[in-house]
Amino acid sequence: MEIDFWIDRWENDQTGFHQPQINPYLVYFYGEKGPPLEQRDRLRVFVPLCGKSSDMLWLSQNGYKVFGVECSERAVRAFFEENGLACKHATKDDHALYISEKQAADSSPAIEIYQGDFFALQADVFDDVSDVFDRASLIALPEDMRKQYAEKMAELLKPGTRVLLVTLSYEQSQMDGPPFSVSEEDVHALYAENFSVQKLCFKDIIDDEQRMKDRGLNSLVETVYKLTRK
Ligand SMILES: C[S@@+](CC[C@H](N)C(=O)[O-])C[C@H]1O[C@@H](n2cnc3c(N)ncnc32)[C@H](O)[C@@H]1O
């Protein structure tokens, strides 16, 4: 799943992974269970492989600093345009950087998106990162790239950084990814050396996922983990 594959998907509007609604686990763990509103701007949340995810908008509107990385320029432009956000442009190392411009009455922290390759991000960008929200990012990658992804996360994140990780698992022989099946054993194999791994909840969601039923699945388990960088 090299970058060209994803750029083609965006160019051809094959973006069935995009969810118009805000991820319910994000809302629960960072809204209801999150810190009080006035303490949130001390936290900076990284959204890897972010697409045009509305979750970034929710994080900003709920007081968190947020930045994403996304390889597709079309996805990044769509994020700002569809949300009516003006943005300024800069460059940082190998990435084009898009930064939302504040409206007069808006106290939400700015949203930044690094457009380019996740694997080319430099550690200095992560100095004040406290949290990561990974929905449809790890599971977008095939097995060999998932290993590189978890290693890169360990390289970039400082001790204490929390990751809310949402995975899917299913019988891989029933369907080709993406999304790829990532089991609990896989999560431990990928992360346990550098992160503590806590399973928070899981649910079989196949009855809500007609698209996945049509692709041949009879079970699809969504699992949420909290990882903490050791
Ligand atoms: C399955 S989508 C998920 C998007 C987003 N997390 C969401 O919940 O809607 C995976 C995204 O990762 C992007 N992507 C894939 N490989 C990447 C890479 N190496 N660097 C940056 N973005 C990448 C793709 O363009 C795509 O938008």
mmCIF file of C-alpha atoms and ligand atoms in Angstrom:
data_model
loop_
_atom_site.group_PDB
_atom_site.id
_atom_site.type_symbol
_atom_site.label_atom_id
_atom_site.label_comp_id
_atom_site.label_asym_id
_atom_site.label_seq_id
_atom_site.Cartn_x
_atom_site.Cartn_y
_atom_site.Cartn_z
ATOM 1 C CA MET A 1 0.000 0.000 0.000
ATOM 2 C CA GLU A 2 2.349 2.609 -1.211
ATOM 3 C CA ILE A 3 1.463 6.272 -1.328
ATOM 4 C CA ASP A 4 0.482 6.151 -5.037
ATOM 5 C CA PHE A 5 -2.257 3.640 -4.197
ATOM 6 C CA TRP A 6 -3.826 6.139 -1.769
ATOM 7 C CA ILE A 7 -3.368 9.148 -4.005
ATOM 8 C CA ASP A 8 -5.239 7.252 -6.750
ATOM 9 C CA ARG A 9 -8.021 6.399 -4.296
ATOM 10 C CA TRP A 10 -8.471 10.066 -3.455
ATOM 11 C CA GLU A 11 -8.277 11.135 -7.122
ATOM 12 C CA ASN A 12 -10.945 8.542 -8.024
ATOM 13 C CA ASP A 13 -13.201 9.304 -5.041
ATOM 14 C CA GLN A 14 -12.752 5.786 -3.632
ATOM 15 C CA THR A 15 -12.905 6.976 -0.056
ATOM 16 C CA GLY A 16 -15.453 4.666 1.559
ATOM 17 C CA PHE A 17 -13.284 4.711 4.694
ATOM 18 C CA HIS A 18 -14.199 8.350 5.369
ATOM 19 C CA GLN A 19 -16.820 8.716 8.110
ATOM 20 C CA PRO A 20 -18.913 11.886 8.124
ATOM 21 C CA GLN A 21 -19.753 11.351 11.800
ATOM 22 C CA ILE A 22 -17.285 11.861 14.649
ATOM 23 C CA ASN A 23 -15.753 8.671 15.984
ATOM 24 C CA PRO A 24 -17.772 7.663 19.085
ATOM 25 C CA TYR A 25 -14.697 6.364 20.957
ATOM 26 C CA LEU A 26 -12.951 9.692 20.496
ATOM 27 C CA VAL A 27 -16.003 11.527 21.820
ATOM 28 C CA TYR A 28 -16.240 9.189 24.814
ATOM 29 C CA PHE A 29 -12.582 9.026 25.841
ATOM 30 C CA TYR A 30 -11.605 12.629 24.978
ATOM 31 C CA GLY A 31 -15.004 14.257 25.603
ATOM 32 C CA GLU A 32 -16.945 12.667 28.437
ATOM 33 C CA LYS A 33 -13.890 10.962 30.004
ATOM 34 C CA GLY A 34 -11.384 13.585 28.907
ATOM 35 C CA PRO A 35 -9.861 16.371 30.991
ATOM 36 C CA PRO A 36 -11.879 19.541 31.750
ATOM 37 C CA LEU A 37 -12.195 21.911 28.785
ATOM 38 C CA GLU A 38 -9.867 24.533 30.256
ATOM 39 C CA GLN A 39 -7.007 22.027 30.557
ATOM 40 C CA ARG A 40 -7.235 20.667 27.032
ATOM 41 C CA ASP A 41 -5.084 23.205 25.215
ATOM 42 C CA ARG A 42 -2.104 21.752 27.091
ATOM 43 C CA LEU A 43 -2.623 18.584 25.086
ATOM 44 C CA ARG A 44 -1.556 18.199 21.465
ATOM 45 C CA VAL A 45 -3.116 15.323 19.570
ATOM 46 C CA PHE A 46 -1.528 13.735 16.518
ATOM 47 C CA VAL A 47 -3.829 12.111 13.941
ATOM 48 C CA PRO A 48 -1.698 9.886 11.687
ATOM 49 C CA LEU A 49 -2.829 9.102 8.124
ATOM 50 C CA CYS A 50 -5.664 11.537 8.746
ATOM 51 C CA GLY A 51 -7.440 11.755 5.384
ATOM 52 C CA LYS A 52 -10.067 14.478 5.745
ATOM 53 C CA SER A 53 -11.243 13.105 9.075
ATOM 54 C CA SER A 54 -13.832 15.245 10.886
ATOM 55 C CA ASP A 55 -12.317 13.944 14.123
ATOM 56 C CA MET A 56 -9.631 16.639 13.785
ATOM 57 C CA LEU A 57 -12.315 19.325 13.681
ATOM 58 C CA TRP A 58 -13.991 17.831 16.769
ATOM 59 C CA LEU A 59 -10.675 17.806 18.652
ATOM 60 C CA SER A 60 -10.033 21.459 17.860
ATOM 61 C CA GLN A 61 -13.596 22.535 18.635
ATOM 62 C CA ASN A 62 -13.298 20.690 21.932
ATOM 63 C CA GLY A 63 -10.188 22.543 23.014
ATOM 64 C CA TYR A 64 -7.331 20.268 21.900
ATOM 65 C CA LYS A 65 -4.388 21.288 19.765
ATOM 66 C CA VAL A 66 -4.367 18.912 16.818
ATOM 67 C CA PHE A 67 -2.247 18.047 13.816
ATOM 68 C CA GLY A 68 -2.416 15.333 11.199
ATOM 69 C CA VAL A 69 -0.305 13.877 8.434
ATOM 70 C CA GLU A 70 -1.776 12.901 5.091
ATOM 71 C CA CYS A 71 -0.089 12.077 1.792
ATOM 72 C CA SER A 72 -2.926 13.183 -0.513
ATOM 73 C CA GLU A 73 -3.038 16.886 -1.333
ATOM 74 C CA ARG A 74 -6.612 16.436 -2.524
ATOM 75 C CA ALA A 75 -7.645 15.050 0.884
ATOM 76 C CA VAL A 76 -5.965 17.910 2.741
ATOM 77 C CA ARG A 77 -7.568 20.572 0.547
ATOM 78 C CA ALA A 78 -10.956 18.836 0.926
ATOM 79 C CA PHE A 79 -10.614 18.911 4.710
ATOM 80 C CA PHE A 80 -10.189 22.685 4.832
ATOM 81 C CA GLU A 81 -12.666 23.459 2.038
ATOM 82 C CA GLU A 82 -15.469 21.187 3.253
ATOM 83 C CA ASN A 83 -15.181 22.572 6.776
ATOM 84 C CA GLY A 84 -15.145 26.186 5.564
ATOM 85 C CA LEU A 85 -11.692 26.813 7.062
ATOM 86 C CA ALA A 86 -9.297 29.276 5.474
ATOM 87 C CA CYS A 87 -5.686 28.156 5.789
ATOM 88 C CA LYS A 88 -2.162 29.434 5.420
ATOM 89 C CA HIS A 89 0.685 27.481 3.921
ATOM 90 C CA ALA A 90 4.237 26.767 4.978
ATOM 91 C CA THR A 91 6.796 24.037 4.469
ATOM 92 C CA LYS A 92 8.491 21.888 7.091
ATOM 93 C CA ASP A 93 11.269 19.550 5.995
ATOM 94 C CA ASP A 94 9.741 17.385 3.230
ATOM 95 C CA HIS A 95 6.138 18.345 4.020
ATOM 96 C CA ALA A 96 3.756 21.047 2.869
ATOM 97 C CA LEU A 97 2.160 22.412 6.020
ATOM 98 C CA TYR A 98 -1.456 23.658 6.056
ATOM 99 C CA ILE A 99 -2.548 25.660 9.102
ATOM 100 C CA SER A 100 -6.137 26.772 9.681
ATOM 101 C CA GLU A 101 -6.639 30.512 10.131
ATOM 102 C CA LYS A 102 -8.646 31.609 13.131
ATOM 103 C CA GLN A 103 -11.995 33.324 12.707
ATOM 104 C CA ALA A 104 -12.386 36.404 14.913
ATOM 105 C CA ALA A 105 -14.771 34.893 17.474
ATOM 106 C CA ASP A 106 -13.260 31.412 17.416
ATOM 107 C CA SER A 107 -11.116 30.314 20.332
ATOM 108 C CA SER A 108 -10.457 26.802 18.976
ATOM 109 C CA PRO A 109 -6.787 25.925 18.564
ATOM 110 C CA ALA A 110 -5.555 25.932 14.953
ATOM 111 C CA ILE A 111 -5.536 22.664 12.998
ATOM 112 C CA GLU A 112 -2.323 21.751 11.206
ATOM 113 C CA ILE A 113 -1.921 19.114 8.513
ATOM 114 C CA TYR A 114 1.459 17.988 7.225
ATOM 115 C CA GLN A 115 0.919 16.915 3.643
ATOM 116 C CA GLY A 116 3.416 14.218 2.734
ATOM 117 C CA ASP A 117 4.705 10.871 3.924
ATOM 118 C CA PHE A 118 4.163 9.836 7.557
ATOM 119 C CA PHE A 119 7.433 7.894 7.429
ATOM 120 C CA ALA A 120 9.361 11.091 6.605
ATOM 121 C CA LEU A 121 8.159 13.028 9.694
ATOM 122 C CA GLN A 122 10.945 14.297 11.955
ATOM 123 C CA ALA A 123 10.972 13.885 15.745
ATOM 124 C CA ASP A 124 11.113 17.658 16.470
ATOM 125 C CA VAL A 125 7.504 17.978 15.271
ATOM 126 C CA PHE A 126 6.524 15.726 18.200
ATOM 127 C CA ASP A 127 8.118 17.694 21.048
ATOM 128 C CA ASP A 128 4.802 18.582 22.713
ATOM 129 C CA VAL A 129 2.625 15.711 21.474
ATOM 130 C CA SER A 130 0.676 14.173 24.358
ATOM 131 C CA ASP A 131 -1.820 11.978 22.505
ATOM 132 C CA VAL A 132 -2.387 10.121 19.260
ATOM 133 C CA PHE A 133 -5.734 9.144 17.731
ATOM 134 C CA ASP A 134 -5.384 6.207 15.346
ATOM 135 C CA ARG A 135 -8.593 5.297 13.539
ATOM 136 C CA ALA A 136 -8.211 3.444 10.215
ATOM 137 C CA SER A 137 -4.484 4.226 10.090
ATOM 138 C CA LEU A 138 -2.592 1.161 11.371
ATOM 139 C CA ILE A 139 -5.228 -1.066 9.775
ATOM 140 C CA ALA A 140 -4.839 0.724 6.421
ATOM 141 C CA LEU A 141 -1.366 -0.802 6.068
ATOM 142 C CA PRO A 142 -0.265 -4.316 5.047
ATOM 143 C CA GLU A 143 1.705 -6.444 7.497
ATOM 144 C CA ASP A 144 5.260 -5.359 6.596
ATOM 145 C CA MET A 145 4.286 -1.678 6.687
ATOM 146 C CA ARG A 146 2.452 -2.077 10.006
ATOM 147 C CA LYS A 147 5.758 -3.118 11.565
ATOM 148 C CA GLN A 148 7.511 -0.039 10.137
ATOM 149 C CA TYR A 149 4.589 2.123 11.272
ATOM 150 C CA ALA A 150 4.747 0.886 14.892
ATOM 151 C CA GLU A 151 8.547 1.342 14.904
ATOM 152 C CA LYS A 152 8.191 4.883 13.547
ATOM 153 C CA MET A 153 5.603 5.696 16.229
ATOM 154 C CA ALA A 154 8.001 4.450 18.913
ATOM 155 C CA GLU A 155 10.763 6.602 17.392
ATOM 156 C CA LEU A 156 8.597 9.752 17.294
ATOM 157 C CA LEU A 157 6.661 9.576 20.569
ATOM 158 C CA LYS A 158 8.059 10.548 23.955
ATOM 159 C CA PRO A 159 7.544 8.425 27.111
ATOM 160 C CA GLY A 160 4.059 8.933 28.551
ATOM 161 C CA THR A 161 2.387 9.711 25.199
ATOM 162 C CA ARG A 162 -1.008 8.011 24.968
ATOM 163 C CA VAL A 163 -2.411 6.407 21.814
ATOM 164 C CA LEU A 164 -6.111 5.651 21.357
ATOM 165 C CA LEU A 165 -5.968 2.871 18.771
ATOM 166 C CA VAL A 166 -9.061 1.513 16.992
ATOM 167 C CA THR A 167 -8.561 -1.756 15.102
ATOM 168 C CA LEU A 168 -10.690 -4.160 13.102
ATOM 169 C CA SER A 169 -10.293 -7.922 13.098
ATOM 170 C CA TYR A 170 -11.935 -10.446 10.814
ATOM 171 C CA GLU A 171 -11.082 -13.649 8.949
ATOM 172 C CA GLN A 172 -8.436 -12.321 6.546
ATOM 173 C CA SER A 173 -9.101 -15.121 4.010
ATOM 174 C CA GLN A 174 -12.660 -13.753 3.517
ATOM 175 C CA MET A 175 -11.502 -10.369 2.182
ATOM 176 C CA ASP A 176 -8.396 -8.568 0.958
ATOM 177 C CA GLY A 177 -7.472 -5.385 2.819
ATOM 178 C CA PRO A 178 -7.464 -2.502 3.266
ATOM 179 C CA PRO A 179 -8.718 -2.366 5.912
ATOM 180 C CA PHE A 180 -6.519 -5.227 7.130
ATOM 181 C CA SER A 181 -7.376 -7.503 10.017
ATOM 182 C CA VAL A 182 -5.243 -6.719 13.082
ATOM 183 C CA SER A 183 -5.764 -9.106 15.995
ATOM 184 C CA GLU A 184 -5.039 -8.562 19.672
ATOM 185 C CA GLU A 185 -1.927 -10.754 19.260
ATOM 186 C CA ASP A 186 -0.813 -8.541 16.375
ATOM 187 C CA VAL A 187 -1.237 -5.391 18.496
ATOM 188 C CA HIS A 188 0.911 -6.905 21.254
ATOM 189 C CA ALA A 189 3.527 -8.117 18.764
ATOM 190 C CA LEU A 190 3.726 -4.646 17.199
ATOM 191 C CA TYR A 191 3.675 -2.467 20.295
ATOM 192 C CA ALA A 192 4.386 -4.333 23.557
ATOM 193 C CA GLU A 193 8.147 -3.775 23.418
ATOM 194 C CA ASN A 194 7.796 0.028 23.481
ATOM 195 C CA PHE A 195 4.261 0.656 24.748
ATOM 196 C CA SER A 196 2.070 -0.635 27.545
ATOM 197 C CA VAL A 197 -1.057 -2.059 25.931
ATOM 198 C CA GLN A 198 -4.507 -1.888 27.529
ATOM 199 C CA LYS A 199 -7.587 -3.260 25.777
ATOM 200 C CA LEU A 200 -10.493 -0.901 26.497
ATOM 201 C CA CYS A 201 -13.472 -2.432 24.689
ATOM 202 C CA PHE A 202 -14.559 -4.460 21.678
ATOM 203 C CA LYS A 203 -17.731 -5.036 19.664
ATOM 204 C CA ASP A 204 -18.822 -7.080 16.639
ATOM 205 C CA ILE A 205 -20.060 -4.396 14.226
ATOM 206 C CA ILE A 206 -20.775 -6.530 11.148
ATOM 207 C CA ASP A 207 -24.528 -5.837 11.282
ATOM 208 C CA ASP A 208 -23.807 -2.110 10.890
ATOM 209 C CA GLU A 209 -21.327 -2.641 8.028
ATOM 210 C CA GLN A 210 -23.228 -3.734 4.915
ATOM 211 C CA ARG A 211 -20.228 -2.724 2.758
ATOM 212 C CA MET A 212 -18.067 -5.293 4.561
ATOM 213 C CA LYS A 213 -20.807 -7.953 4.403
ATOM 214 C CA ASP A 214 -20.922 -7.371 0.644
ATOM 215 C CA ARG A 215 -17.150 -7.945 0.532
ATOM 216 C CA GLY A 216 -17.644 -11.389 2.138
ATOM 217 C CA LEU A 217 -17.302 -10.923 5.891
ATOM 218 C CA ASN A 218 -19.573 -12.591 8.455
ATOM 219 C CA SER A 219 -17.883 -11.090 11.506
ATOM 220 C CA LEU A 220 -16.019 -7.824 12.035
ATOM 221 C CA VAL A 221 -14.777 -6.967 15.489
ATOM 222 C CA GLU A 222 -13.799 -3.412 16.347
ATOM 223 C CA THR A 223 -11.403 -3.194 19.301
ATOM 224 C CA VAL A 224 -10.137 -0.121 21.103
ATOM 225 C CA TYR A 225 -6.793 0.002 22.907
ATOM 226 C CA LYS A 226 -4.967 2.539 25.007
ATOM 227 C CA LEU A 227 -1.233 2.370 24.354
ATOM 228 C CA THR A 228 1.210 4.337 26.484
ATOM 229 C CA ARG A 229 4.764 4.944 25.291
ATOM 230 C CA LYS A 230 7.173 3.452 27.883
HETATM 231 C C1 LIG B 1 -8.010 4.305 5.469
HETATM 232 S S1 LIG B 1 -7.649 6.002 5.299
HETATM 233 C C2 LIG B 1 -8.073 6.607 6.921
HETATM 234 C C3 LIG B 1 -8.142 8.096 7.032
HETATM 235 C C4 LIG B 1 -8.528 8.624 8.412
HETATM 236 N N1 LIG B 1 -7.701 8.087 9.475
HETATM 237 C C5 LIG B 1 -9.988 8.429 8.694
HETATM 238 O O1 LIG B 1 -10.322 7.904 9.775
HETATM 239 O O2 LIG B 1 -10.820 8.805 7.849
HETATM 240 C C6 LIG B 1 -5.869 6.014 5.309
HETATM 241 C C7 LIG B 1 -5.306 7.358 4.917
HETATM 242 O O3 LIG B 1 -3.897 7.335 5.049
HETATM 243 C C8 LIG B 1 -3.307 8.058 3.983
HETATM 244 N N2 LIG B 1 -1.931 7.502 3.866
HETATM 245 C C9 LIG B 1 -1.588 6.245 3.513
HETATM 246 N N3 LIG B 1 -0.246 6.073 3.584
HETATM 247 C C10 LIG B 1 0.266 7.261 4.026
HETATM 248 C C11 LIG B 1 1.590 7.699 4.320
HETATM 249 N N4 LIG B 1 2.665 6.893 4.192
HETATM 250 N N5 LIG B 1 1.764 8.970 4.749
HETATM 251 C C12 LIG B 1 0.692 9.810 4.889
HETATM 252 N N6 LIG B 1 -0.595 9.426 4.636
HETATM 253 C C13 LIG B 1 -0.806 8.169 4.204
HETATM 254 C C14 LIG B 1 -4.230 7.790 2.805
HETATM 255 O O4 LIG B 1 -4.168 8.760 1.788
HETATM 256 C C15 LIG B 1 -5.595 7.774 3.482
HETATM 257 O O5 LIG B 1 -6.183 9.048 3.483
#
